[in-house]
Amino acid sequence: MKNLLPVCKGRPREFCTDKALAAALRVFWSKGYEGASMADLTEAMGITKPSLYAAFGNKEALFHKALDLYEAEKLAYIREALEQPTARTVAENLLRGALEAMTSSSEPQGCLGVIHSVACGTEAESIKAEVVARRASAQAALLARFQRARDDGDLRDGVDPEGLTQYLYALFQGMAVQAGSGATRAELETLIETGMALWPSR
């Protein structure tokens, strides 16, 4: 059976950097970058502040590593959605994958990227810029997929791939905000069903 526990690699430390990073991700996800204090982070990670700096750098560097982990593990559904055979199944798989991620009982609610894209404090400006840049990259991949769908005849004439991408991301971000505000799974499922009912038919 495959070992699902994090593997500590490289020179032995007093702690497992993989587990510590996963703990830091949960703190950033639940409290936001500005709301996560160094005390919050070190307590959750089970390490001292000097150990945190030695292993991960400062708080901003730690967040970037946590964001890498979030994208690799929690956003895998986006990559899987992009591989679906039709534009409609791409959209539906993206939204349903987001639903599973945003309503998981074992993780904080909402979307880490959306939470930080609306951060407004001075301390979070560079963080916001990084999150927005990563979101733009994901949107570009989705746009390219819808452009291919149009070229393949999967989308009817007159449907704008860019507008479709913006529409889908508006649904996605709206779900994230609502999930973070306590919306139920049933309420988010209704949003998905309504959004897909408005999807342009061929």
mmCIF file with all atom_site columns, C-alpha atoms in Angstrom:
data_model
loop_
_atom_site.group_PDB
_atom_site.id
_atom_site.type_symbol
_atom_site.label_atom_id
_atom_site.label_alt_id
_atom_site.label_comp_id
_atom_site.label_asym_id
_atom_site.label_entity_id
_atom_site.label_seq_id
_atom_site.pdbx_PDB_ins_code
_atom_site.Cartn_x
_atom_site.Cartn_y
_atom_site.Cartn_z
_atom_site.occupancy
_atom_site.B_iso_or_equiv
_atom_site.pdbx_formal_charge
_atom_site.auth_seq_id
_atom_site.auth_comp_id
_atom_site.auth_asym_id
_atom_site.auth_atom_id
_atom_site.pdbx_PDB_model_num
ATOM 1   C CA . MET A 1 1   ? 0.000   0.000  0.000   1.00 0.00 ? 1   MET A CA 1
ATOM 2   C CA . LYS A 1 2   ? 1.331   3.422  -0.900  1.00 0.00 ? 2   LYS A CA 1
ATOM 3   C CA . ASN A 1 3   ? 2.647   5.450  2.025   1.00 0.00 ? 3   ASN A CA 1
ATOM 4   C CA . LEU A 1 4   ? 0.589   8.632  2.190   1.00 0.00 ? 4   LEU A CA 1
ATOM 5   C CA . LEU A 1 5   ? 2.632   10.287 4.930   1.00 0.00 ? 5   LEU A CA 1
ATOM 6   C CA . PRO A 1 6   ? 5.037   13.109 3.997   1.00 0.00 ? 6   PRO A CA 1
ATOM 7   C CA . VAL A 1 7   ? 8.602   12.016 3.431   1.00 0.00 ? 7   VAL A CA 1
ATOM 8   C CA . CYS A 1 8   ? 11.395  14.059 4.984   1.00 0.00 ? 8   CYS A CA 1
ATOM 9   C CA . LYS A 1 9   ? 14.203  14.437 2.460   1.00 0.00 ? 9   LYS A CA 1
ATOM 10  C CA . GLY A 1 10  ? 17.777  15.664 2.605   1.00 0.00 ? 10  GLY A CA 1
ATOM 11  C CA . ARG A 1 11  ? 19.792  16.432 5.737   1.00 0.00 ? 11  ARG A CA 1
ATOM 12  C CA . PRO A 1 12  ? 17.947  15.335 8.894   1.00 0.00 ? 12  PRO A CA 1
ATOM 13  C CA . ARG A 1 13  ? 16.363  18.150 10.926  1.00 0.00 ? 13  ARG A CA 1
ATOM 14  C CA . GLU A 1 14  ? 14.663  18.294 14.291  1.00 0.00 ? 14  GLU A CA 1
ATOM 15  C CA . PHE A 1 15  ? 11.345  18.321 12.418  1.00 0.00 ? 15  PHE A CA 1
ATOM 16  C CA . CYS A 1 16  ? 9.848   17.204 9.117   1.00 0.00 ? 16  CYS A CA 1
ATOM 17  C CA . THR A 1 17  ? 9.785   20.155 6.747   1.00 0.00 ? 17  THR A CA 1
ATOM 18  C CA . ASP A 1 18  ? 6.975   18.613 4.689   1.00 0.00 ? 18  ASP A CA 1
ATOM 19  C CA . LYS A 1 19  ? 4.681   18.298 7.705   1.00 0.00 ? 19  LYS A CA 1
ATOM 20  C CA . ALA A 1 20  ? 5.647   21.744 8.943   1.00 0.00 ? 20  ALA A CA 1
ATOM 21  C CA . LEU A 1 21  ? 4.888   23.308 5.557   1.00 0.00 ? 21  LEU A CA 1
ATOM 22  C CA . ALA A 1 22  ? 1.510   21.561 5.423   1.00 0.00 ? 22  ALA A CA 1
ATOM 23  C CA . ALA A 1 23  ? 0.728   22.994 8.858   1.00 0.00 ? 23  ALA A CA 1
ATOM 24  C CA . ALA A 1 24  ? 1.769   26.487 7.730   1.00 0.00 ? 24  ALA A CA 1
ATOM 25  C CA . LEU A 1 25  ? -0.505  26.174 4.686   1.00 0.00 ? 25  LEU A CA 1
ATOM 26  C CA . ARG A 1 26  ? -3.495  25.479 6.926   1.00 0.00 ? 26  ARG A CA 1
ATOM 27  C CA . VAL A 1 27  ? -2.707  28.558 9.033   1.00 0.00 ? 27  VAL A CA 1
ATOM 28  C CA . PHE A 1 28  ? -2.425  30.845 5.991   1.00 0.00 ? 28  PHE A CA 1
ATOM 29  C CA . TRP A 1 29  ? -5.555  29.294 4.497   1.00 0.00 ? 29  TRP A CA 1
ATOM 30  C CA . SER A 1 30  ? -7.669  29.791 7.603   1.00 0.00 ? 30  SER A CA 1
ATOM 31  C CA . LYS A 1 31  ? -6.292  33.130 8.865   1.00 0.00 ? 31  LYS A CA 1
ATOM 32  C CA . GLY A 1 32  ? -4.999  34.837 5.728   1.00 0.00 ? 32  GLY A CA 1
ATOM 33  C CA . TYR A 1 33  ? -1.459  36.113 5.252   1.00 0.00 ? 33  TYR A CA 1
ATOM 34  C CA . GLU A 1 34  ? -1.877  39.215 7.404   1.00 0.00 ? 34  GLU A CA 1
ATOM 35  C CA . GLY A 1 35  ? -3.884  37.417 10.068  1.00 0.00 ? 35  GLY A CA 1
ATOM 36  C CA . ALA A 1 36  ? -1.312  34.644 10.461  1.00 0.00 ? 36  ALA A CA 1
ATOM 37  C CA . SER A 1 37  ? 1.193   35.732 13.100  1.00 0.00 ? 37  SER A CA 1
ATOM 38  C CA . MET A 1 38  ? 4.621   34.187 13.510  1.00 0.00 ? 38  MET A CA 1
ATOM 39  C CA . ALA A 1 39  ? 3.358   32.779 16.821  1.00 0.00 ? 39  ALA A CA 1
ATOM 40  C CA . ASP A 1 40  ? 0.440   31.121 15.004  1.00 0.00 ? 40  ASP A CA 1
ATOM 41  C CA . LEU A 1 41  ? 2.787   29.644 12.435  1.00 0.00 ? 41  LEU A CA 1
ATOM 42  C CA . THR A 1 42  ? 5.466   28.349 14.785  1.00 0.00 ? 42  THR A CA 1
ATOM 43  C CA . GLU A 1 43  ? 2.865   26.838 17.119  1.00 0.00 ? 43  GLU A CA 1
ATOM 44  C CA . ALA A 1 44  ? 1.079   25.026 14.289  1.00 0.00 ? 44  ALA A CA 1
ATOM 45  C CA . MET A 1 45  ? 4.359   23.899 12.723  1.00 0.00 ? 45  MET A CA 1
ATOM 46  C CA . GLY A 1 46  ? 5.767   22.744 16.067  1.00 0.00 ? 46  GLY A CA 1
ATOM 47  C CA . ILE A 1 47  ? 9.027   24.640 15.604  1.00 0.00 ? 47  ILE A CA 1
ATOM 48  C CA . THR A 1 48  ? 10.821  27.705 16.937  1.00 0.00 ? 48  THR A CA 1
ATOM 49  C CA . LYS A 1 49  ? 11.093  30.976 15.072  1.00 0.00 ? 49  LYS A CA 1
ATOM 50  C CA . PRO A 1 50  ? 14.850  30.485 14.369  1.00 0.00 ? 50  PRO A CA 1
ATOM 51  C CA . SER A 1 51  ? 14.079  27.031 12.941  1.00 0.00 ? 51  SER A CA 1
ATOM 52  C CA . LEU A 1 52  ? 11.372  28.508 10.718  1.00 0.00 ? 52  LEU A CA 1
ATOM 53  C CA . TYR A 1 53  ? 13.760  31.124 9.343   1.00 0.00 ? 53  TYR A CA 1
ATOM 54  C CA . ALA A 1 54  ? 16.507  28.550 8.830   1.00 0.00 ? 54  ALA A CA 1
ATOM 55  C CA . ALA A 1 55  ? 14.279  26.125 6.955   1.00 0.00 ? 55  ALA A CA 1
ATOM 56  C CA . PHE A 1 56  ? 11.933  28.404 5.037   1.00 0.00 ? 56  PHE A CA 1
ATOM 57  C CA . GLY A 1 57  ? 13.206  31.981 5.159   1.00 0.00 ? 57  GLY A CA 1
ATOM 58  C CA . ASN A 1 58  ? 10.934  34.808 6.287   1.00 0.00 ? 58  ASN A CA 1
ATOM 59  C CA . LYS A 1 59  ? 7.141   34.804 6.490   1.00 0.00 ? 59  LYS A CA 1
ATOM 60  C CA . GLU A 1 60  ? 6.721   35.858 2.855   1.00 0.00 ? 60  GLU A CA 1
ATOM 61  C CA . ALA A 1 61  ? 9.051   33.111 1.619   1.00 0.00 ? 61  ALA A CA 1
ATOM 62  C CA . LEU A 1 62  ? 7.152   30.606 3.738   1.00 0.00 ? 62  LEU A CA 1
ATOM 63  C CA . PHE A 1 63  ? 3.875   31.722 2.183   1.00 0.00 ? 63  PHE A CA 1
ATOM 64  C CA . HIS A 1 64  ? 5.250   31.267 -1.337  1.00 0.00 ? 64  HIS A CA 1
ATOM 65  C CA . LYS A 1 65  ? 6.282   27.697 -0.457  1.00 0.00 ? 65  LYS A CA 1
ATOM 66  C CA . ALA A 1 66  ? 2.868   27.071 1.079   1.00 0.00 ? 66  ALA A CA 1
ATOM 67  C CA . LEU A 1 67  ? 1.207   28.424 -2.069  1.00 0.00 ? 67  LEU A CA 1
ATOM 68  C CA . ASP A 1 68  ? 3.304   26.040 -4.196  1.00 0.00 ? 68  ASP A CA 1
ATOM 69  C CA . LEU A 1 69  ? 2.092   23.163 -2.020  1.00 0.00 ? 69  LEU A CA 1
ATOM 70  C CA . TYR A 1 70  ? -1.512  24.357 -2.268  1.00 0.00 ? 70  TYR A CA 1
ATOM 71  C CA . GLU A 1 71  ? -1.377  24.485 -6.058  1.00 0.00 ? 71  GLU A CA 1
ATOM 72  C CA . ALA A 1 72  ? 0.293   21.081 -6.329  1.00 0.00 ? 72  ALA A CA 1
ATOM 73  C CA . GLU A 1 73  ? -2.054  19.255 -3.966  1.00 0.00 ? 73  GLU A CA 1
ATOM 74  C CA . LYS A 1 74  ? -5.311  21.187 -3.652  1.00 0.00 ? 74  LYS A CA 1
ATOM 75  C CA . LEU A 1 75  ? -5.696  22.479 -7.205  1.00 0.00 ? 75  LEU A CA 1
ATOM 76  C CA . ALA A 1 76  ? -4.952  19.261 -9.069  1.00 0.00 ? 76  ALA A CA 1
ATOM 77  C CA . TYR A 1 77  ? -8.618  19.229 -10.115 1.00 0.00 ? 77  TYR A CA 1
ATOM 78  C CA . ILE A 1 78  ? -7.954  22.250 -12.361 1.00 0.00 ? 78  ILE A CA 1
ATOM 79  C CA . ARG A 1 79  ? -5.343  20.365 -14.370 1.00 0.00 ? 79  ARG A CA 1
ATOM 80  C CA . GLU A 1 80  ? -7.675  17.373 -14.593 1.00 0.00 ? 80  GLU A CA 1
ATOM 81  C CA . ALA A 1 81  ? -10.577 19.568 -15.732 1.00 0.00 ? 81  ALA A CA 1
ATOM 82  C CA . LEU A 1 82  ? -8.521  21.050 -18.567 1.00 0.00 ? 82  LEU A CA 1
ATOM 83  C CA . GLU A 1 83  ? -8.028  17.538 -19.970 1.00 0.00 ? 83  GLU A CA 1
ATOM 84  C CA . GLN A 1 84  ? -11.773 16.885 -20.356 1.00 0.00 ? 84  GLN A CA 1
ATOM 85  C CA . PRO A 1 85  ? -12.983 16.291 -23.937 1.00 0.00 ? 85  PRO A CA 1
ATOM 86  C CA . THR A 1 86  ? -15.484 19.161 -24.260 1.00 0.00 ? 86  THR A CA 1
ATOM 87  C CA . ALA A 1 87  ? -15.681 22.766 -23.093 1.00 0.00 ? 87  ALA A CA 1
ATOM 88  C CA . ARG A 1 88  ? -18.788 21.984 -21.082 1.00 0.00 ? 88  ARG A CA 1
ATOM 89  C CA . THR A 1 89  ? -17.192 19.072 -19.240 1.00 0.00 ? 89  THR A CA 1
ATOM 90  C CA . VAL A 1 90  ? -14.116 21.228 -18.625 1.00 0.00 ? 90  VAL A CA 1
ATOM 91  C CA . ALA A 1 91  ? -16.331 23.830 -16.956 1.00 0.00 ? 91  ALA A CA 1
ATOM 92  C CA . GLU A 1 92  ? -18.404 21.366 -14.968 1.00 0.00 ? 92  GLU A CA 1
ATOM 93  C CA . ASN A 1 93  ? -15.383 19.411 -13.744 1.00 0.00 ? 93  ASN A CA 1
ATOM 94  C CA . LEU A 1 94  ? -13.674 22.657 -12.731 1.00 0.00 ? 94  LEU A CA 1
ATOM 95  C CA . LEU A 1 95  ? -16.664 23.816 -10.691 1.00 0.00 ? 95  LEU A CA 1
ATOM 96  C CA . ARG A 1 96  ? -17.338 20.432 -9.113  1.00 0.00 ? 96  ARG A CA 1
ATOM 97  C CA . GLY A 1 97  ? -13.675 19.989 -8.294  1.00 0.00 ? 97  GLY A CA 1
ATOM 98  C CA . ALA A 1 98  ? -13.731 23.408 -6.663  1.00 0.00 ? 98  ALA A CA 1
ATOM 99  C CA . LEU A 1 99  ? -16.837 22.409 -4.704  1.00 0.00 ? 99  LEU A CA 1
ATOM 100 C CA . GLU A 1 100 ? -15.066 19.362 -3.269  1.00 0.00 ? 100 GLU A CA 1
ATOM 101 C CA . ALA A 1 101 ? -11.987 21.391 -2.361  1.00 0.00 ? 101 ALA A CA 1
ATOM 102 C CA . MET A 1 102 ? -13.919 24.289 -0.855  1.00 0.00 ? 102 MET A CA 1
ATOM 103 C CA . THR A 1 103 ? -16.254 22.196 1.295   1.00 0.00 ? 103 THR A CA 1
ATOM 104 C CA . SER A 1 104 ? -13.844 19.549 2.540   1.00 0.00 ? 104 SER A CA 1
ATOM 105 C CA . SER A 1 105 ? -14.439 18.817 6.216   1.00 0.00 ? 105 SER A CA 1
ATOM 106 C CA . SER A 1 106 ? -10.714 18.295 6.735   1.00 0.00 ? 106 SER A CA 1
ATOM 107 C CA . GLU A 1 107 ? -9.578  21.639 5.282   1.00 0.00 ? 107 GLU A CA 1
ATOM 108 C CA . PRO A 1 108 ? -10.398 25.335 5.807   1.00 0.00 ? 108 PRO A CA 1
ATOM 109 C CA . GLN A 1 109 ? -13.366 26.547 3.770   1.00 0.00 ? 109 GLN A CA 1
ATOM 110 C CA . GLY A 1 110 ? -13.038 28.663 0.628   1.00 0.00 ? 110 GLY A CA 1
ATOM 111 C CA . CYS A 1 111 ? -10.126 29.119 -1.766  1.00 0.00 ? 111 CYS A CA 1
ATOM 112 C CA . LEU A 1 112 ? -6.687  30.255 -0.631  1.00 0.00 ? 112 LEU A CA 1
ATOM 113 C CA . GLY A 1 113 ? -6.059  32.148 -3.870  1.00 0.00 ? 113 GLY A CA 1
ATOM 114 C CA . VAL A 1 114 ? -9.326  34.081 -3.744  1.00 0.00 ? 114 VAL A CA 1
ATOM 115 C CA . ILE A 1 115 ? -8.813  34.945 -0.078  1.00 0.00 ? 115 ILE A CA 1
ATOM 116 C CA . HIS A 1 116 ? -5.425  36.477 -0.781  1.00 0.00 ? 116 HIS A CA 1
ATOM 117 C CA . SER A 1 117 ? -6.339  38.133 -4.069  1.00 0.00 ? 117 SER A CA 1
ATOM 118 C CA . VAL A 1 118 ? -8.589  40.501 -2.095  1.00 0.00 ? 118 VAL A CA 1
ATOM 119 C CA . ALA A 1 119 ? -6.118  41.199 0.724   1.00 0.00 ? 119 ALA A CA 1
ATOM 120 C CA . CYS A 1 120 ? -5.701  44.922 1.098   1.00 0.00 ? 120 CYS A CA 1
ATOM 121 C CA . GLY A 1 121 ? -3.099  45.670 3.772   1.00 0.00 ? 121 GLY A CA 1
ATOM 122 C CA . THR A 1 122 ? 0.319   47.094 2.980   1.00 0.00 ? 122 THR A CA 1
ATOM 123 C CA . GLU A 1 123 ? 2.011   43.948 4.257   1.00 0.00 ? 123 GLU A CA 1
ATOM 124 C CA . ALA A 1 124 ? 0.059   41.815 1.796   1.00 0.00 ? 124 ALA A CA 1
ATOM 125 C CA . GLU A 1 125 ? 0.671   43.807 -1.395  1.00 0.00 ? 125 GLU A CA 1
ATOM 126 C CA . SER A 1 126 ? 3.439   41.539 -2.720  1.00 0.00 ? 126 SER A CA 1
ATOM 127 C CA . ILE A 1 127 ? 1.427   38.486 -1.704  1.00 0.00 ? 127 ILE A CA 1
ATOM 128 C CA . LYS A 1 128 ? -1.636  39.768 -3.533  1.00 0.00 ? 128 LYS A CA 1
ATOM 129 C CA . ALA A 1 129 ? 0.455   40.467 -6.645  1.00 0.00 ? 129 ALA A CA 1
ATOM 130 C CA . GLU A 1 130 ? 1.847   36.921 -6.607  1.00 0.00 ? 130 GLU A CA 1
ATOM 131 C CA . VAL A 1 131 ? -1.574  35.335 -6.179  1.00 0.00 ? 131 VAL A CA 1
ATOM 132 C CA . VAL A 1 132 ? -3.069  37.483 -8.944  1.00 0.00 ? 132 VAL A CA 1
ATOM 133 C CA . ALA A 1 133 ? -0.203  36.528 -11.279 1.00 0.00 ? 133 ALA A CA 1
ATOM 134 C CA . ARG A 1 134 ? -0.757  32.832 -10.617 1.00 0.00 ? 134 ARG A CA 1
ATOM 135 C CA . ARG A 1 135 ? -4.480  33.224 -11.165 1.00 0.00 ? 135 ARG A CA 1
ATOM 136 C CA . ALA A 1 136 ? -3.793  34.948 -14.490 1.00 0.00 ? 136 ALA A CA 1
ATOM 137 C CA . SER A 1 137 ? -1.674  31.980 -15.535 1.00 0.00 ? 137 SER A CA 1
ATOM 138 C CA . ALA A 1 138 ? -4.504  29.558 -14.714 1.00 0.00 ? 138 ALA A CA 1
ATOM 139 C CA . GLN A 1 139 ? -7.007  31.737 -16.566 1.00 0.00 ? 139 GLN A CA 1
ATOM 140 C CA . ALA A 1 140 ? -4.721  31.829 -19.597 1.00 0.00 ? 140 ALA A CA 1
ATOM 141 C CA . ALA A 1 141 ? -4.654  28.027 -19.654 1.00 0.00 ? 141 ALA A CA 1
ATOM 142 C CA . LEU A 1 142 ? -8.443  27.917 -19.466 1.00 0.00 ? 142 LEU A CA 1
ATOM 143 C CA . LEU A 1 143 ? -8.777  30.517 -22.209 1.00 0.00 ? 143 LEU A CA 1
ATOM 144 C CA . ALA A 1 144 ? -6.457  28.508 -24.452 1.00 0.00 ? 144 ALA A CA 1
ATOM 145 C CA . ARG A 1 145 ? -8.603  25.415 -23.820 1.00 0.00 ? 145 ARG A CA 1
ATOM 146 C CA . PHE A 1 146 ? -11.799 27.251 -24.791 1.00 0.00 ? 146 PHE A CA 1
ATOM 147 C CA . GLN A 1 147 ? -10.126 28.728 -27.871 1.00 0.00 ? 147 GLN A CA 1
ATOM 148 C CA . ARG A 1 148 ? -9.229  25.197 -28.922 1.00 0.00 ? 148 ARG A CA 1
ATOM 149 C CA . ALA A 1 149 ? -12.827 24.139 -28.297 1.00 0.00 ? 149 ALA A CA 1
ATOM 150 C CA . ARG A 1 150 ? -14.015 26.953 -30.580 1.00 0.00 ? 150 ARG A CA 1
ATOM 151 C CA . ASP A 1 151 ? -11.533 25.978 -33.294 1.00 0.00 ? 151 ASP A CA 1
ATOM 152 C CA . ASP A 1 152 ? -12.655 22.346 -33.028 1.00 0.00 ? 152 ASP A CA 1
ATOM 153 C CA . GLY A 1 153 ? -16.300 23.329 -33.421 1.00 0.00 ? 153 GLY A CA 1
ATOM 154 C CA . ASP A 1 154 ? -17.128 22.372 -29.831 1.00 0.00 ? 154 ASP A CA 1
ATOM 155 C CA . LEU A 1 155 ? -18.407 25.915 -29.192 1.00 0.00 ? 155 LEU A CA 1
ATOM 156 C CA . ARG A 1 156 ? -20.920 27.465 -31.528 1.00 0.00 ? 156 ARG A CA 1
ATOM 157 C CA . ASP A 1 157 ? -20.089 30.509 -33.640 1.00 0.00 ? 157 ASP A CA 1
ATOM 158 C CA . GLY A 1 158 ? -20.426 33.752 -31.737 1.00 0.00 ? 158 GLY A CA 1
ATOM 159 C CA . VAL A 1 159 ? -19.351 32.371 -28.378 1.00 0.00 ? 159 VAL A CA 1
ATOM 160 C CA . ASP A 1 160 ? -16.379 34.383 -27.101 1.00 0.00 ? 160 ASP A CA 1
ATOM 161 C CA . PRO A 1 161 ? -13.793 32.142 -25.371 1.00 0.00 ? 161 PRO A CA 1
ATOM 162 C CA . GLU A 1 162 ? -12.502 35.078 -23.327 1.00 0.00 ? 162 GLU A CA 1
ATOM 163 C CA . GLY A 1 163 ? -15.981 35.998 -22.117 1.00 0.00 ? 163 GLY A CA 1
ATOM 164 C CA . LEU A 1 164 ? -16.654 32.355 -21.304 1.00 0.00 ? 164 LEU A CA 1
ATOM 165 C CA . THR A 1 165 ? -13.440 32.205 -19.277 1.00 0.00 ? 165 THR A CA 1
ATOM 166 C CA . GLN A 1 166 ? -14.377 35.335 -17.334 1.00 0.00 ? 166 GLN A CA 1
ATOM 167 C CA . TYR A 1 167 ? -17.863 33.955 -16.702 1.00 0.00 ? 167 TYR A CA 1
ATOM 168 C CA . LEU A 1 168 ? -16.507 30.682 -15.363 1.00 0.00 ? 168 LEU A CA 1
ATOM 169 C CA . TYR A 1 169 ? -13.972 32.404 -13.122 1.00 0.00 ? 169 TYR A CA 1
ATOM 170 C CA . ALA A 1 170 ? -16.672 34.693 -11.767 1.00 0.00 ? 170 ALA A CA 1
ATOM 171 C CA . LEU A 1 171 ? -18.640 31.589 -10.751 1.00 0.00 ? 171 LEU A CA 1
ATOM 172 C CA . PHE A 1 172 ? -15.519 30.007 -9.290  1.00 0.00 ? 172 PHE A CA 1
ATOM 173 C CA . GLN A 1 173 ? -14.595 33.079 -7.255  1.00 0.00 ? 173 GLN A CA 1
ATOM 174 C CA . GLY A 1 174 ? -18.168 33.597 -6.131  1.00 0.00 ? 174 GLY A CA 1
ATOM 175 C CA . MET A 1 175 ? -18.261 30.032 -4.845  1.00 0.00 ? 175 MET A CA 1
ATOM 176 C CA . ALA A 1 176 ? -15.012 30.581 -2.957  1.00 0.00 ? 176 ALA A CA 1
ATOM 177 C CA . VAL A 1 177 ? -16.279 33.733 -1.271  1.00 0.00 ? 177 VAL A CA 1
ATOM 178 C CA . GLN A 1 178 ? -19.564 32.074 -0.341  1.00 0.00 ? 178 GLN A CA 1
ATOM 179 C CA . ALA A 1 179 ? -17.856 28.930 0.940   1.00 0.00 ? 179 ALA A CA 1
ATOM 180 C CA . GLY A 1 180 ? -15.566 31.060 3.090   1.00 0.00 ? 180 GLY A CA 1
ATOM 181 C CA . SER A 1 181 ? -18.645 32.864 4.425   1.00 0.00 ? 181 SER A CA 1
ATOM 182 C CA . GLY A 1 182 ? -20.367 29.662 5.489   1.00 0.00 ? 182 GLY A CA 1
ATOM 183 C CA . ALA A 1 183 ? -22.506 28.701 2.475   1.00 0.00 ? 183 ALA A CA 1
ATOM 184 C CA . THR A 1 184 ? -23.679 25.086 2.568   1.00 0.00 ? 184 THR A CA 1
ATOM 185 C CA . ARG A 1 185 ? -22.676 22.469 0.046   1.00 0.00 ? 185 ARG A CA 1
ATOM 186 C CA . ALA A 1 186 ? -26.267 22.354 -1.199  1.00 0.00 ? 186 ALA A CA 1
ATOM 187 C CA . GLU A 1 187 ? -26.252 26.094 -1.836  1.00 0.00 ? 187 GLU A CA 1
ATOM 188 C CA . LEU A 1 188 ? -23.009 25.858 -3.797  1.00 0.00 ? 188 LEU A CA 1
ATOM 189 C CA . GLU A 1 189 ? -24.331 22.901 -5.798  1.00 0.00 ? 189 GLU A CA 1
ATOM 190 C CA . THR A 1 190 ? -27.342 25.009 -6.757  1.00 0.00 ? 190 THR A CA 1
ATOM 191 C CA . LEU A 1 191 ? -24.978 27.719 -7.972  1.00 0.00 ? 191 LEU A CA 1
ATOM 192 C CA . ILE A 1 192 ? -23.134 25.194 -10.147 1.00 0.00 ? 192 ILE A CA 1
ATOM 193 C CA . GLU A 1 193 ? -26.368 23.801 -11.582 1.00 0.00 ? 193 GLU A CA 1
ATOM 194 C CA . THR A 1 194 ? -27.616 27.303 -12.380 1.00 0.00 ? 194 THR A CA 1
ATOM 195 C CA . GLY A 1 195 ? -24.314 28.281 -13.943 1.00 0.00 ? 195 GLY A CA 1
ATOM 196 C CA . MET A 1 196 ? -24.232 25.198 -16.146 1.00 0.00 ? 196 MET A CA 1
ATOM 197 C CA . ALA A 1 197 ? -27.869 25.712 -17.165 1.00 0.00 ? 197 ALA A CA 1
ATOM 198 C CA . LEU A 1 198 ? -26.742 29.031 -18.635 1.00 0.00 ? 198 LEU A CA 1
ATOM 199 C CA . TRP A 1 199 ? -23.856 27.426 -20.512 1.00 0.00 ? 199 TRP A CA 1
ATOM 200 C CA . PRO A 1 200 ? -24.086 28.169 -24.268 1.00 0.00 ? 200 PRO A CA 1
ATOM 201 C CA . SER A 1 201 ? -25.474 25.227 -26.182 1.00 0.00 ? 201 SER A CA 1
ATOM 202 C CA . ARG A 1 202 ? -24.000 24.237 -29.531 1.00 0.00 ? 202 ARG A CA 1
#
